[in-house]
XYZ file of C-alpha atoms in Angstrom:
257
model
C 79.578 -33.840 36.651
C 76.623 -34.486 39.110
C 72.962 -36.136 38.258
C 70.299 -33.297 39.085
C 66.764 -33.144 38.966
C 67.045 -31.165 35.118
C 68.928 -35.049 33.925
C 66.453 -36.947 35.122
C 63.311 -34.605 33.831
C 64.856 -34.582 30.129
C 65.640 -38.648 30.534
C 62.682 -38.893 31.355
C 61.316 -36.636 28.751
C 63.587 -38.667 26.121
C 61.967 -41.793 26.833
C 58.493 -40.469 26.158
C 59.250 -39.600 22.932
C 61.776 -42.234 22.118
C 59.475 -44.445 22.718
C 55.577 -42.850 21.902
C 57.895 -42.429 18.399
C 58.922 -46.562 18.133
C 55.409 -48.117 19.386
C 54.315 -46.885 15.540
C 54.489 -48.302 12.821
C 55.411 -46.655 10.084
C 54.587 -48.896 7.085
C 50.602 -49.050 7.918
C 50.897 -44.701 8.702
C 48.812 -43.246 5.069
C 48.206 -39.621 3.919
C 48.657 -36.464 6.572
C 49.330 -38.885 9.420
C 52.816 -40.678 7.958
C 53.782 -37.362 6.623
C 53.132 -35.260 10.676
C 54.760 -38.942 11.904
C 57.687 -38.052 10.572
C 57.676 -34.736 10.622
C 57.452 -34.793 13.898
C 60.884 -37.567 14.118
C 62.863 -35.088 11.605
C 61.948 -32.771 14.697
C 63.723 -34.464 16.889
C 66.009 -35.501 15.018
C 66.861 -32.020 14.970
C 66.865 -31.509 18.725
C 68.874 -34.435 19.037
C 71.532 -33.371 17.031
C 71.590 -29.583 18.764
C 72.174 -30.865 21.962
C 74.651 -33.481 21.243
C 76.636 -30.616 18.979
C 76.557 -27.689 21.106
C 76.517 -29.457 24.731
C 79.650 -29.135 26.626
C 81.096 -27.115 23.173
C 79.417 -23.683 24.197
C 82.294 -21.840 23.529
C 83.893 -22.801 20.562
C 80.436 -24.448 17.849
C 78.201 -21.278 16.745
C 74.510 -20.906 16.788
C 74.622 -21.096 13.532
C 76.563 -24.431 13.283
C 74.705 -26.044 16.725
C 71.390 -24.569 13.739
C 73.328 -26.374 11.054
C 73.325 -29.880 12.304
C 70.213 -29.695 13.291
C 69.003 -29.089 10.170
C 70.685 -31.766 8.120
C 69.686 -34.192 11.132
C 65.963 -33.314 10.559
C 66.474 -32.978 6.403
C 68.359 -36.552 6.747
C 65.531 -38.281 9.026
C 62.147 -36.909 6.857
C 64.385 -37.243 3.447
C 65.165 -41.118 4.392
C 62.093 -41.850 5.615
C 61.008 -44.791 3.557
C 64.583 -46.423 4.245
C 63.631 -46.879 7.947
C 60.009 -47.500 7.421
C 61.794 -50.728 5.438
C 64.897 -50.731 8.592
C 62.056 -51.131 11.197
C 60.625 -53.946 8.980
C 63.804 -55.852 9.302
C 64.457 -55.136 12.674
C 60.135 -56.299 13.114
C 60.582 -59.259 10.830
C 64.462 -60.626 13.064
C 62.583 -60.099 16.915
C 59.635 -62.123 15.394
C 62.119 -64.789 14.082
C 63.157 -65.268 16.927
C 60.405 -65.963 19.442
C 59.252 -62.396 21.067
C 56.129 -61.968 21.267
C 54.418 -58.080 21.361
C 58.359 -57.338 19.160
C 57.182 -53.547 18.905
C 56.386 -53.093 22.513
C 59.671 -54.865 23.286
C 61.360 -52.696 21.070
C 60.023 -49.106 22.193
C 60.906 -49.812 25.960
C 64.370 -50.430 24.453
C 64.694 -47.205 22.718
C 62.721 -45.835 26.459
C 65.538 -47.071 27.799
C 68.501 -45.874 25.316
C 66.870 -42.049 25.639
C 67.339 -42.114 29.018
C 70.171 -44.018 29.047
C 72.211 -41.291 26.386
C 70.555 -38.629 29.057
C 72.755 -40.080 31.864
C 75.757 -41.033 29.836
C 76.299 -36.695 28.961
C 75.972 -36.343 32.456
C 78.654 -38.460 33.720
C 81.212 -37.551 30.428
C 83.238 -35.310 31.204
C 82.858 -32.067 29.896
C 84.481 -28.156 29.474
C 82.790 -27.825 32.995
C 85.401 -30.857 34.245
C 88.246 -28.909 32.276
C 87.498 -25.250 33.711
C 87.855 -27.411 37.125
C 90.844 -28.298 36.732
C 92.503 -24.362 35.457
C 90.538 -23.147 38.943
C 88.768 -20.177 39.026
C 89.364 -16.747 36.621
C 90.591 -14.370 38.421
C 91.825 -10.723 37.437
C 95.550 -10.843 34.577
C 98.415 -9.481 36.430
C 100.553 -7.602 35.151
C 103.266 -10.272 34.119
C 101.231 -11.719 32.077
C 99.794 -9.010 30.792
C 103.146 -7.745 29.802
C 103.831 -11.197 27.614
C 100.025 -10.730 25.961
C 101.168 -6.871 25.050
C 104.631 -8.494 23.692
C 103.113 -10.745 21.270
C 99.840 -7.533 19.936
C 102.498 -5.068 19.778
C 104.298 -7.329 17.393
C 101.282 -6.744 14.404
C 99.156 -3.859 12.867
C 95.903 -5.286 12.746
C 94.957 -8.901 12.509
C 92.234 -8.047 15.370
C 95.412 -6.381 17.545
C 93.207 -3.396 18.744
C 90.185 -5.360 19.657
C 92.584 -8.246 21.361
C 93.866 -4.876 23.309
C 90.742 -3.482 24.412
C 89.048 -6.938 25.491
C 92.572 -7.269 27.522
C 91.807 -4.719 29.291
C 88.991 -5.845 31.946
C 89.970 -9.753 30.709
C 90.568 -12.635 34.056
C 92.395 -15.732 33.359
C 92.217 -19.791 35.249
C 95.555 -21.438 34.641
C 97.338 -24.607 34.586
C 100.707 -25.957 33.369
C 101.894 -23.651 30.954
C 98.344 -23.145 30.018
C 96.028 -19.169 30.972
C 92.497 -19.165 29.359
C 91.239 -16.228 28.705
C 87.821 -15.163 30.028
C 86.833 -11.826 27.905
C 83.652 -8.575 28.524
C 81.174 -10.281 26.150
C 80.393 -6.603 25.404
C 84.298 -5.660 24.603
C 84.810 -5.402 20.791
C 85.946 -9.054 18.859
C 88.378 -9.150 16.137
C 86.962 -9.815 12.667
C 88.482 -13.335 12.443
C 86.691 -15.453 14.359
C 88.993 -18.083 15.189
C 93.012 -17.966 14.725
C 96.632 -18.426 15.694
C 97.787 -15.136 16.671
C 101.173 -14.597 13.722
C 103.321 -13.272 16.348
C 105.110 -15.567 19.117
C 107.639 -15.699 22.174
C 110.522 -17.583 22.033
C 112.953 -17.779 25.111
C 114.924 -20.235 25.892
C 114.823 -22.229 29.384
C 117.073 -25.222 30.627
C 118.871 -25.379 27.425
C 115.629 -25.425 25.139
C 113.442 -23.617 23.036
C 110.051 -22.851 23.878
C 107.615 -20.886 21.921
C 104.575 -18.661 23.352
C 101.270 -19.291 21.331
C 98.579 -16.735 21.662
C 94.983 -17.812 20.227
C 91.522 -16.393 19.519
C 88.212 -17.800 19.492
C 85.516 -16.236 18.744
C 86.732 -13.171 18.396
C 88.111 -12.828 21.740
C 91.106 -13.537 23.766
C 91.268 -17.492 23.956
C 94.198 -19.070 26.009
C 97.906 -18.430 26.226
C 100.278 -21.204 26.227
C 104.016 -22.177 26.473
C 105.278 -25.442 24.576
C 108.732 -26.369 24.268
C 110.612 -27.144 21.559
C 111.981 -30.692 22.943
C 110.428 -32.297 25.584
C 112.202 -35.303 28.301
C 109.596 -36.687 30.225
C 112.756 -37.962 32.931
C 113.407 -33.325 33.478
C 110.753 -31.957 35.195
C 109.717 -29.721 32.596
C 109.404 -25.681 34.273
C 106.105 -24.158 32.065
C 105.912 -20.934 34.094
C 105.568 -17.390 32.462
C 109.407 -16.203 31.394
C 110.185 -12.431 32.146
C 109.336 -10.557 28.832
C 112.992 -9.673 28.551
C 113.825 -13.068 27.679
C 111.299 -13.032 25.547
C 112.066 -12.590 21.575
C 108.497 -11.536 19.930
C 108.345 -11.630 15.827
C 106.267 -12.840 13.312
C 106.018 -16.274 12.579
C 103.361 -16.065 9.498
C 101.135 -13.088 7.682
C 98.564 -15.482 6.856
C 97.007 -16.541 9.935
């Protein structure tokens, strides 16, 4: 991922916030100033928790989970303020014992640099966007792939099959070897169960090895179709291309998905 102006702005903001809070000695605060300081730090922790949880995981981390992590981060920060204050005092004592002059300034500067570095590290770390690039652009589903998915959905009544059929009508897919990831119209109806492996699977034999066709549902939508080999021989060229529909045995694997 490339560094953009947004990354630079966010890094600068992180540096300012981290540095500013680090300049304050929490052990000297009293009354409303103490509560205001810890409330502000808790808010920063909530934002950081939410950003770290959500970043690069937008497709499978729900907003409620993101809010939950943010609230937990804020609670731990505000609720543990006495412990954090003691840790701050201990760290200042360590720096002073090491002969560091103006330890509070050095501490603030180090935290500011850490905040900026975290932003650039996140930007350089491969995420879902990079994975999507490897899979290529999403394209309309051809009759071959559609037939395999239909074979799976026709294998059972319920389990979201009706909603998945509706999604399949306009879905697109990007593919890699043995994997097809779907893009679904956001207005299409979603399944009641949000995340699960569809209980009907397909099996077929190729080169003397049994293969499995598995459909996964993410957030109530068609997620991915994958082909797995029962036994994989690294010494042979693997073929994970789609089989013909008439080669596949569609059957119910489990009814408690």
